Short mmCIF file of C-alpha atoms in Angstrom, two decimals:
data_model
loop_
_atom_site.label_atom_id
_atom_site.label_comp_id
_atom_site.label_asym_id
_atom_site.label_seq_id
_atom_site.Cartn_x
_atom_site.Cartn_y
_atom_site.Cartn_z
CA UNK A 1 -26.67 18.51 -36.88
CA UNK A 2 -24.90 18.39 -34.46
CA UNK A 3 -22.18 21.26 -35.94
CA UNK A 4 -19.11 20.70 -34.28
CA UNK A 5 -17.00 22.53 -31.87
CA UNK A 6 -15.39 25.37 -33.47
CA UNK A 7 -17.35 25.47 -36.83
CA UNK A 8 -19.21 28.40 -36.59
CA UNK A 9 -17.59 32.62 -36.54
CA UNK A 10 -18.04 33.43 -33.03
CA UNK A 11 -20.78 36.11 -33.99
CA UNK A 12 -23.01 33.64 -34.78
CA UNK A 13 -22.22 31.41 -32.06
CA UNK A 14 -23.21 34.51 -29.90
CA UNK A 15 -26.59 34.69 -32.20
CA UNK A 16 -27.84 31.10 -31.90
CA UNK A 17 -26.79 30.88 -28.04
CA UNK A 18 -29.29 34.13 -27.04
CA UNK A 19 -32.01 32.90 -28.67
CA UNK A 20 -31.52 29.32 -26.95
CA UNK A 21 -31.11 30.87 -23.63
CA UNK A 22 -34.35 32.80 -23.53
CA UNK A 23 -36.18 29.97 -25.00
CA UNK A 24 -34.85 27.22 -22.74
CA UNK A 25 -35.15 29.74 -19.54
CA UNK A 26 -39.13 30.18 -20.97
CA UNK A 27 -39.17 25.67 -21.34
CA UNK A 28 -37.90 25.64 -17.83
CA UNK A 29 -41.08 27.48 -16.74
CA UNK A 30 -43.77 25.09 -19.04
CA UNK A 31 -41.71 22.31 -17.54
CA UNK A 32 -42.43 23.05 -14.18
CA UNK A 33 -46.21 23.92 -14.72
CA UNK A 34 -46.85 20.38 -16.48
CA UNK A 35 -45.16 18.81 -13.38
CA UNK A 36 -47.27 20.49 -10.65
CA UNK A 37 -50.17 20.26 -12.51
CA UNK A 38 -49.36 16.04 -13.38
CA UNK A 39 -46.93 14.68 -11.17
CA UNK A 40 -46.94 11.76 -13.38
CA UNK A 41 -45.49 12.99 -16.26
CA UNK A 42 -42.32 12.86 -15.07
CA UNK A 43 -41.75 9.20 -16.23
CA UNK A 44 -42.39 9.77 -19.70
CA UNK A 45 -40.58 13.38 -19.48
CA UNK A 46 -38.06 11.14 -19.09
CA UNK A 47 -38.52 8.61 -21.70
CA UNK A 48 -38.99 11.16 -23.86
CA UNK A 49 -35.10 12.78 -23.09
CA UNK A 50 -33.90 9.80 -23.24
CA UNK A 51 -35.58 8.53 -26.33
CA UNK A 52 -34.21 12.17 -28.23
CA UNK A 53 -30.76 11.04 -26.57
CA UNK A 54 -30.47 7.17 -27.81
CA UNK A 55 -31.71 8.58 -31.59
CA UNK A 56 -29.61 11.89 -31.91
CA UNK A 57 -26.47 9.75 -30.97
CA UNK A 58 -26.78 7.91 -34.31
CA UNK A 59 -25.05 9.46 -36.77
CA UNK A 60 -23.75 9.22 -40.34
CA UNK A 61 -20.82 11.85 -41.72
CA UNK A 62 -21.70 14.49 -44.29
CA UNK A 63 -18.87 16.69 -45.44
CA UNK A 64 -20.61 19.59 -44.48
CA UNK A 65 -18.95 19.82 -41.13
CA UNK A 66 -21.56 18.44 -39.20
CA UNK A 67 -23.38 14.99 -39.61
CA UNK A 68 -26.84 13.01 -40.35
CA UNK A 69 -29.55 11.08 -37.61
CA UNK A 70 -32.46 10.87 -36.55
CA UNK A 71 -33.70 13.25 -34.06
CA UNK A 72 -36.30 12.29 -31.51
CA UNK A 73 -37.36 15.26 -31.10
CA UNK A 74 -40.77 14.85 -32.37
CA UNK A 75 -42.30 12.72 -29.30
CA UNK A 76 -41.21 15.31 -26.90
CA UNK A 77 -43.09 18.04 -28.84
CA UNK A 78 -46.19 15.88 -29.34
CA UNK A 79 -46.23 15.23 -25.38
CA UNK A 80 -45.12 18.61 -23.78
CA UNK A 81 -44.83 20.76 -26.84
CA UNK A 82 -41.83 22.78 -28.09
CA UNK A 83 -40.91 24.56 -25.37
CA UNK A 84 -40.31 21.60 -22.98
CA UNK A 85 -38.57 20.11 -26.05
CA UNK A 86 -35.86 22.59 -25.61
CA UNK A 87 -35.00 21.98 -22.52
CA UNK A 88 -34.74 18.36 -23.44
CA UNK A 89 -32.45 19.01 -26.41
CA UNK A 90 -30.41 21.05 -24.44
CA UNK A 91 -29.58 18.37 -21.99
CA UNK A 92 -28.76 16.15 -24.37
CA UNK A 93 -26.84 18.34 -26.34
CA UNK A 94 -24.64 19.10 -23.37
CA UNK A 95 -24.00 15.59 -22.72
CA UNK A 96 -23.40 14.15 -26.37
CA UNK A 97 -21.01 17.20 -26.53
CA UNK A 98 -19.22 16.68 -23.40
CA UNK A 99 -19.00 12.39 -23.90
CA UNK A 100 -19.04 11.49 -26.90
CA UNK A 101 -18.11 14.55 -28.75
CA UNK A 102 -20.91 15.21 -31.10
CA UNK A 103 -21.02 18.84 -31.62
CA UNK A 104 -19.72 21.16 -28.99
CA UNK A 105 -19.90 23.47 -26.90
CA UNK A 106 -19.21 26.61 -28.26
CA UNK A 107 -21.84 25.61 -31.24
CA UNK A 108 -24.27 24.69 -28.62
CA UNK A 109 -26.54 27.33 -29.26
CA UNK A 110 -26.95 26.64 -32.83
CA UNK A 111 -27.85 23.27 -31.87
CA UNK A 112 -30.51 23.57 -29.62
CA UNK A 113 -31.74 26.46 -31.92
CA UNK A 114 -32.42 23.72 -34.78
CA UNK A 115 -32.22 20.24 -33.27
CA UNK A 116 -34.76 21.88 -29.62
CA UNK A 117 -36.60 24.97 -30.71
CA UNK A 118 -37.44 25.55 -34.72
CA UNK A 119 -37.53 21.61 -35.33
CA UNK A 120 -39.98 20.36 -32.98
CA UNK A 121 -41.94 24.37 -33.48
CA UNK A 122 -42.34 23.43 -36.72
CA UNK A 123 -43.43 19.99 -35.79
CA UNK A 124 -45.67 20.77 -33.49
CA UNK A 125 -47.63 23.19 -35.22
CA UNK A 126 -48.64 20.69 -37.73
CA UNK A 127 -49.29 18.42 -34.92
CA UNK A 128 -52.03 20.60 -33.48
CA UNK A 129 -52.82 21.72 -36.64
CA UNK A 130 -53.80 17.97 -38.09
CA UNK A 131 -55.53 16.72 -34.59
CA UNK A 132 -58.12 20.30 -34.73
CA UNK A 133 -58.65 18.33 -38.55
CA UNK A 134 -59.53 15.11 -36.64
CA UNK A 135 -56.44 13.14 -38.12
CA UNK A 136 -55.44 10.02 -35.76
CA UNK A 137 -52.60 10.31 -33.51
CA UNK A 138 -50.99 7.23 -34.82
CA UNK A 139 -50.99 8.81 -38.31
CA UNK A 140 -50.13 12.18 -36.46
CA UNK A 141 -46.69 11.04 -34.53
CA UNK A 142 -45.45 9.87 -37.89
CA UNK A 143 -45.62 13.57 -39.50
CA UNK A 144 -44.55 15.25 -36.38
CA UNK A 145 -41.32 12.91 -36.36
CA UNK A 146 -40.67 13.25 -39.75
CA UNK A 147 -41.54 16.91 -40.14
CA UNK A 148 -39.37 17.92 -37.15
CA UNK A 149 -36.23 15.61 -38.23
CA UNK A 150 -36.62 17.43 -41.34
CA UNK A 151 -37.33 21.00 -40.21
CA UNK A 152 -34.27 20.24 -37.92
CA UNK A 153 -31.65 20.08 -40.84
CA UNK A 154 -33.54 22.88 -42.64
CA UNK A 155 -31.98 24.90 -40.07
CA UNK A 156 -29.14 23.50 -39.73
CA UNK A 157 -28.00 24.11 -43.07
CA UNK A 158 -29.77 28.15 -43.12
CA UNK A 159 -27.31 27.87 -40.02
CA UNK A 160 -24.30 26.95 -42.11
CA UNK A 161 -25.48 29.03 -45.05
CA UNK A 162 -25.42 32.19 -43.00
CA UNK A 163 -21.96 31.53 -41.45
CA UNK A 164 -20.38 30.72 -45.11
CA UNK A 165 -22.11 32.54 -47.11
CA UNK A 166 -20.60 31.66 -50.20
CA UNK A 167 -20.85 32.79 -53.20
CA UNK A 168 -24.28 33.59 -51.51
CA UNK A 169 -26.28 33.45 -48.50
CA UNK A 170 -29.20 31.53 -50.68
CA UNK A 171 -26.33 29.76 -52.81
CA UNK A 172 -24.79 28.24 -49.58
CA UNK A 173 -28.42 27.52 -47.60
CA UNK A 174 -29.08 25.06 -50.59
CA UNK A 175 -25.52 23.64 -50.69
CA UNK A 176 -25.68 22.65 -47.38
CA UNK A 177 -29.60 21.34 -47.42
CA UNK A 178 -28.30 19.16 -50.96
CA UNK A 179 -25.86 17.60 -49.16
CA UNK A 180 -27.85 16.39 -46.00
CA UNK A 181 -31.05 15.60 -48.33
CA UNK A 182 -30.01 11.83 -49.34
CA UNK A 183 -29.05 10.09 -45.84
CA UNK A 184 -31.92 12.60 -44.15
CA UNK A 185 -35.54 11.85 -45.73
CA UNK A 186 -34.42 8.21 -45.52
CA UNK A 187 -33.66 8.68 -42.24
CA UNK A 188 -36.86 11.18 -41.32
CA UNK A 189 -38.75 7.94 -42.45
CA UNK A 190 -37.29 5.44 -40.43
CA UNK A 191 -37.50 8.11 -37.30
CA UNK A 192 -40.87 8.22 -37.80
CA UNK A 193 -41.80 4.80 -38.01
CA UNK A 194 -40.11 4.21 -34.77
CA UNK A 195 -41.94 6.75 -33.05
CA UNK A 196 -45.06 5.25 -34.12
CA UNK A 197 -43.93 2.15 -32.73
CA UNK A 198 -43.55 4.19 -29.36
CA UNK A 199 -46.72 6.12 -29.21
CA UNK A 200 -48.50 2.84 -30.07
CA UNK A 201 -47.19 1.36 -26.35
CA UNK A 202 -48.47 4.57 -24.89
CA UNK A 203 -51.68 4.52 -26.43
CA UNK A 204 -52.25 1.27 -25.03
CA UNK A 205 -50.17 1.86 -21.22
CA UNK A 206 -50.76 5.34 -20.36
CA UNK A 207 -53.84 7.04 -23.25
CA UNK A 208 -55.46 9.20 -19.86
CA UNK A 209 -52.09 10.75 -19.41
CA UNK A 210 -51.70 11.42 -22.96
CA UNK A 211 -55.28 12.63 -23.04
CA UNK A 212 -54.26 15.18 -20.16
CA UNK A 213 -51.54 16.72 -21.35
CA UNK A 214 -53.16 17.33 -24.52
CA UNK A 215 -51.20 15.34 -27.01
CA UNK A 216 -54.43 13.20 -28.15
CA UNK A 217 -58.15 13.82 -28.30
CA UNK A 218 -60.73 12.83 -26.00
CA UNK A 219 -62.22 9.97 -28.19
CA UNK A 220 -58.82 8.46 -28.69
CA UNK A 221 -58.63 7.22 -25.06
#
């Protein structure tokens, strides 16, 4: 993440972009639902694009053709799930691509495929998973941060792998996911603790809301 303009075959930037499209169009749809059903969510819908903006414009160079940072993708999913996540990444994508040039436009697609969809997805399910176990939602944001930076770059480099598939698909996947691994869990750490720091403010400002949309349980509040 983000894989820049022009990396990818155009097949695959073809690939990665209809997948994105129906899962953003189906986003669009949750998004609108949470905001007729809690008109004030929109706030922290917004904190939490712009949180997933501020942290995803960080970025250290790997030689892989594409680059190393945090995500902040992992709040979004804990508030409004994946879906909703998507649509967040996508904006942002469009934007860091457009001013600032990090990634691009034709691999836009691929980007919201691992940095909006599978990365928080995979986040989120351990999310919901760990707070049906009773685990605190303080120890919970941590994981879902970490686990979604994580599962982000997982992608990313399956992404890569399948594009350059040299001398195999498998070969190539764990190229890629070697080279990202020592600036990334370092990294998946630090984004974590930060989004601790960030559910612990709305714990104390705004726990009914969080309570409401689901993202904590009823004796948390």
């Amino acid at each position: 993440m983000h894989i820049m303009e022009g990396f990818l075959p155009p097949f695959w930037c073809a690939v990665w972009y209809v997948i994105a499209i129906i899962v953003v169009g189906y986003g669009l749809y949750k998004i609108k639902n949470v905001v007729d059903e809690f008109p004030e969510s929109k706030a922290l819908l917004a904190v939490s694009g712009a949180f997933m903006f501020v942290l995803s414009s960080l970025k250290l160079p790997s030689v892989t053709g594409s680059c190393s940072h945090p995500t902040g993708n992992g709040l979004s999913a804990a508030l409004f799930g994946p879906a909703a996540t998507a649509v967040l990444a996508t904006i942002v994508l469009i934007f860091q691509a457009v001013l600032l040039a990090h990634g691009g436009l034709t691999t836009l697609g691929a980007n919201i495929v691992s940095m909006g969809i599978v990365g928080p997805l995979v986040g989120w399910i351990v999310y919901i998973l760990l707070k049906k176990g009773g685990v605190p939602s303080k120890i919970n944001i941590f994981l879902i941060a970490f686990i979604a930076d994580l599962a982000t770059y997982v992608v990313t480099a399956i992404q890569l792998g399948l594009a350059f598939p040299e001398p195999n698909t498998m070969a190539a996947i764990t190229k890629f996911f070697v080279i990202f691994a020592p600036t990334q869990l370092p990294l998946a750490i630090a984004e974590g603790l930060l989004t601790v720091i960030i559910w612990n403010g709305l714990m104390t400002y705004r726990p009914k809301l969080l309570n409401k949309l689901g993202a904590i349980a009823d004796k948390e509040i």
